[in-house]
Amino acid sequence: MPKFPLVCIVLVSGLLGPPLLGVAAPSSYDRQWAQFDDDPEHLWNRVYRALYERGEGVNRRYCDDELMAFFQGHELCQMDTVTRAKAVAVLDEFIAKDGDRLIEDPVVRAVFQRSLWATLDRSLEHDDSLALHQRLVAVMRRIALSRREIEQLPDTYRAAVQAGRYATSYSEKTRGQPYLPSDLFESDGPWVLLGSSANPLWPTSTMHTVKFQGRATFYVLLRLPAGREATLAFVESLRREARSPDEFYRKLEARTKAGELELPVGTQLALVRAMMTVANSPYPYTTPIVETVQIRVLVPHDTSPQHSGDQTPDEDVYVFRLDQQALRRNVADGLRPVSAQDQVFETWIKPADNPTTERVAQPKNVVDQCAVCHGSRHLYAFQSFGRAAQVGEPLPELVPTNIEHTRYTAQHWKTGHRTWGYLLALWRHN
């Protein structure tokens, strides 16, 4: 485990739902709960609101799955007796009125089920309410899709690229424009999808997988400016380093000072999160619905006076998030760019060996926050390898992989998680 707190970010842009904190006009605030139907009072929306709204009156706030992933156990997003009772009541109404028949759209059903699933898993951390859990699983089962239906869900990444609204390649001319590479998932393209050879059934992005308790598949991709062969050679060099960890750590300080561990300018890194859903079998399957895209492009260091500090990010950052309301209207609008000015809440993850570390929450902008962990050309900025090197853990043996194996790895990880066994027991009981 790390010997120091790790900084993570949570976007509060409103793309995934109502704003986290603050007061909006009631009509505006209520409209933002219209996630699954245009009517905020639709039964599905009322279920969603009961599960994700906290507080009363001017203290109302929104806690989605992404927020709860980083505020684990924090009272900010925990259900209390009142919110739990509201959730149970509206879930009972859903079951009694056959609410599953109100919406047939498989996209909406998949996204709605994911919201229920997240609530179930999160509540297991600090809530032993069997009544709530039973009802959540009962509704999940009623709206579950078949495996075939899941496979036929739309690819939100491809739809966003084909819509032609965003730059599909990176250049000086397109800097600053929202960027979605059109060749990101090409099997023989310049981007290399990474897996692990040492443990092929373990996710590459372990930290993110753990934080989301395995309800998503994370794709980690790397592209060096010299092309695919250069990227493959670089990955192989990291694999050799991992096989001789003692030698790597012995020379680490000297190589770092000599600049030998810097990634070349123009290197691009991507982290893509795809939604997972529970099929009627039941089994957790990765869907083609992409929820987040984070792309970093390493750029020359800015030596201008206004950027003379050590914290200047040596990268361009591009972030896209799933807009649930837009998705159900038009798949091509499902992914929306997040601007550098959007605020995030900075949170400190409490490591197991340092229980005194406190979480804090304060707004920062996206680019500055990304720079905390990734804002350099050093190998450490490539967290799939560098994080282990930072804390002296065994180095991962990264290898090229494919989409199918990455999905299987994520699904396999989830089925081994304690939350899955609990869900299965309730599913079969229902």
PDB file of N, CA and C in Angstrom, residues 197-229:
ATOM      1  N   SER A 197       0.849  -9.573 -18.007  1.00  0.00           N
ATOM      2  CA  SER A 197       1.213 -10.968 -18.259  1.00  0.00           C
ATOM      3  C   SER A 197       1.440 -11.723 -16.963  1.00  0.00           C
ATOM      4  N   ALA A 198       1.874 -11.016 -15.918  1.00  0.00           N
ATOM      5  CA  ALA A 198       2.131 -11.666 -14.635  1.00  0.00           C
ATOM      6  C   ALA A 198       0.838 -12.195 -14.026  1.00  0.00           C
ATOM      7  N   ASN A 199      -0.251 -11.432 -14.204  1.00  0.00           N
ATOM      8  CA  ASN A 199      -1.557 -11.862 -13.707  1.00  0.00           C
ATOM      9  C   ASN A 199      -2.596 -11.485 -14.749  1.00  0.00           C
ATOM     10  N   PRO A 200      -2.789 -12.319 -15.764  1.00  0.00           N
ATOM     11  CA  PRO A 200      -3.668 -11.953 -16.885  1.00  0.00           C
ATOM     12  C   PRO A 200      -5.128 -11.784 -16.506  1.00  0.00           C
ATOM     13  N   LEU A 201      -5.534 -12.216 -15.309  1.00  0.00           N
ATOM     14  CA  LEU A 201      -6.920 -12.050 -14.878  1.00  0.00           C
ATOM     15  C   LEU A 201      -7.050 -10.938 -13.846  1.00  0.00           C
ATOM     16  N   TRP A 202      -6.085 -10.023 -13.849  1.00  0.00           N
ATOM     17  CA  TRP A 202      -6.116  -8.884 -12.933  1.00  0.00           C
ATOM     18  C   TRP A 202      -6.169  -7.600 -13.757  1.00  0.00           C
ATOM     19  N   PRO A 203      -7.087  -6.682 -13.458  1.00  0.00           N
ATOM     20  CA  PRO A 203      -7.220  -5.458 -14.261  1.00  0.00           C
ATOM     21  C   PRO A 203      -5.945  -4.624 -14.259  1.00  0.00           C
ATOM     22  N   THR A 204      -5.664  -3.994 -15.385  1.00  0.00           N
ATOM     23  CA  THR A 204      -4.493  -3.126 -15.485  1.00  0.00           C
ATOM     24  C   THR A 204      -4.649  -1.900 -14.597  1.00  0.00           C
ATOM     25  N   SER A 205      -5.827  -1.297 -14.623  1.00  0.00           N
ATOM     26  CA  SER A 205      -6.091  -0.114 -13.798  1.00  0.00           C
ATOM     27  C   SER A 205      -6.712  -0.562 -12.481  1.00  0.00           C
ATOM     28  N   THR A 206      -5.875  -1.103 -11.613  1.00  0.00           N
ATOM     29  CA  THR A 206      -6.376  -1.715 -10.382  1.00  0.00           C
ATOM     30  C   THR A 206      -7.064  -0.711  -9.474  1.00  0.00           C
ATOM     31  N   MET A 207      -6.458   0.462  -9.294  1.00  0.00           N
ATOM     32  CA  MET A 207      -7.019   1.438  -8.366  1.00  0.00           C
ATOM     33  C   MET A 207      -8.429   1.841  -8.774  1.00  0.00           C
ATOM     34  N   HIS A 208      -8.622   2.125 -10.050  1.00  0.00           N
ATOM     35  CA  HIS A 208      -9.945   2.540 -10.514  1.00  0.00           C
ATOM     36  C   HIS A 208     -10.950   1.389 -10.387  1.00  0.00           C
ATOM     37  N   THR A 209     -10.514   0.189 -10.710  1.00  0.00           N
ATOM     38  CA  THR A 209     -11.405  -0.967 -10.603  1.00  0.00           C
ATOM     39  C   THR A 209     -11.871  -1.164  -9.170  1.00  0.00           C
ATOM     40  N   VAL A 210     -10.955  -1.070  -8.234  1.00  0.00           N
ATOM     41  CA  VAL A 210     -11.301  -1.240  -6.820  1.00  0.00           C
ATOM     42  C   VAL A 210     -12.248  -0.145  -6.358  1.00  0.00           C
ATOM     43  N   LYS A 211     -11.996   1.087  -6.758  1.00  0.00           N
ATOM     44  CA  LYS A 211     -12.835   2.197  -6.315  1.00  0.00           C
ATOM     45  C   LYS A 211     -14.264   2.061  -6.814  1.00  0.00           C
ATOM     46  N   PHE A 212     -14.435   1.472  -7.991  1.00  0.00           N
ATOM     47  CA  PHE A 212     -15.781   1.261  -8.521  1.00  0.00           C
ATOM     48  C   PHE A 212     -16.275  -0.154  -8.248  1.00  0.00           C
ATOM     49  N   GLN A 213     -15.562  -0.880  -7.414  1.00  0.00           N
ATOM     50  CA  GLN A 213     -15.957  -2.222  -6.977  1.00  0.00           C
ATOM     51  C   GLN A 213     -16.263  -3.148  -8.157  1.00  0.00           C
ATOM     52  N   GLY A 214     -15.579  -2.911  -9.278  1.00  0.00           N
ATOM     53  CA  GLY A 214     -15.687  -3.804 -10.416  1.00  0.00           C
ATOM     54  C   GLY A 214     -16.923  -3.637 -11.271  1.00  0.00           C
ATOM     55  N   ARG A 215     -17.633  -2.525 -11.126  1.00  0.00           N
ATOM     56  CA  ARG A 215     -18.841  -2.327 -11.932  1.00  0.00           C
ATOM     57  C   ARG A 215     -18.539  -1.640 -13.260  1.00  0.00           C
ATOM     58  N   ALA A 216     -17.312  -1.626 -13.667  1.00  0.00           N
ATOM     59  CA  ALA A 216     -16.924  -1.003 -14.933  1.00  0.00           C
ATOM     60  C   ALA A 216     -15.664  -1.681 -15.446  1.00  0.00           C
ATOM     61  N   THR A 217     -15.462  -1.580 -16.736  1.00  0.00           N
ATOM     62  CA  THR A 217     -14.237  -2.068 -17.363  1.00  0.00           C
ATOM     63  C   THR A 217     -13.390  -0.868 -17.752  1.00  0.00           C
ATOM     64  N   PHE A 218     -12.121  -0.891 -17.369  1.00  0.00           N
ATOM     65  CA  PHE A 218     -11.213   0.216 -17.665  1.00  0.00           C
ATOM     66  C   PHE A 218     -10.206  -0.222 -18.728  1.00  0.00           C
ATOM     67  N   TYR A 219     -10.148   0.554 -19.795  1.00  0.00           N
ATOM     68  CA  TYR A 219      -9.183   0.320 -20.867  1.00  0.00           C
ATOM     69  C   TYR A 219      -8.036   1.320 -20.712  1.00  0.00           C
ATOM     70  N   VAL A 220      -6.819   0.809 -20.611  1.00  0.00           N
ATOM     71  CA  VAL A 220      -5.623   1.648 -20.510  1.00  0.00           C
ATOM     72  C   VAL A 220      -4.872   1.548 -21.831  1.00  0.00           C
ATOM     73  N   LEU A 221      -4.690   2.684 -22.486  1.00  0.00           N
ATOM     74  CA  LEU A 221      -4.067   2.686 -23.820  1.00  0.00           C
ATOM     75  C   LEU A 221      -2.908   3.673 -23.863  1.00  0.00           C
ATOM     76  N   LEU A 222      -1.905   3.326 -24.657  1.00  0.00           N
ATOM     77  CA  LEU A 222      -0.689   4.131 -24.767  1.00  0.00           C
ATOM     78  C   LEU A 222      -0.321   4.300 -26.235  1.00  0.00           C
ATOM     79  N   ARG A 223       0.162   5.501 -26.572  1.00  0.00           N
ATOM     80  CA  ARG A 223       0.594   5.784 -27.944  1.00  0.00           C
ATOM     81  C   ARG A 223       1.831   6.672 -27.902  1.00  0.00           C
ATOM     82  N   LEU A 224       2.959   6.165 -28.386  1.00  0.00           N
ATOM     83  CA  LEU A 224       4.155   6.979 -28.514  1.00  0.00           C
ATOM     84  C   LEU A 224       4.141   7.674 -29.868  1.00  0.00           C
ATOM     85  N   PRO A 225       4.794   8.830 -29.979  1.00  0.00           N
ATOM     86  CA  PRO A 225       4.721   9.605 -31.228  1.00  0.00           C
ATOM     87  C   PRO A 225       5.307   8.882 -32.434  1.00  0.00           C
ATOM     88  N   ALA A 226       6.221   7.929 -32.215  1.00  0.00           N
ATOM     89  CA  ALA A 226       6.855   7.241 -33.345  1.00  0.00           C
ATOM     90  C   ALA A 226       5.999   6.110 -33.906  1.00  0.00           C
ATOM     91  N   GLY A 227       4.847   5.851 -33.313  1.00  0.00           N
ATOM     92  CA  GLY A 227       3.947   4.858 -33.886  1.00  0.00           C
ATOM     93  C   GLY A 227       3.833   3.577 -33.083  1.00  0.00           C
ATOM     94  N   ARG A 228       3.095   2.622 -33.643  1.00  0.00           N
ATOM     95  CA  ARG A 228       2.764   1.399 -32.913  1.00  0.00           C
ATOM     96  C   ARG A 228       4.001   0.570 -32.563  1.00  0.00           C
ATOM     97  N   GLU A 229       4.911   0.391 -33.506  1.00  0.00           N
ATOM     98  CA  GLU A 229       6.079  -0.443 -33.236  1.00  0.00           C
ATOM     99  C   GLU A 229       6.923   0.149 -32.112  1.00  0.00           C
TER     100      GLU A 229
END
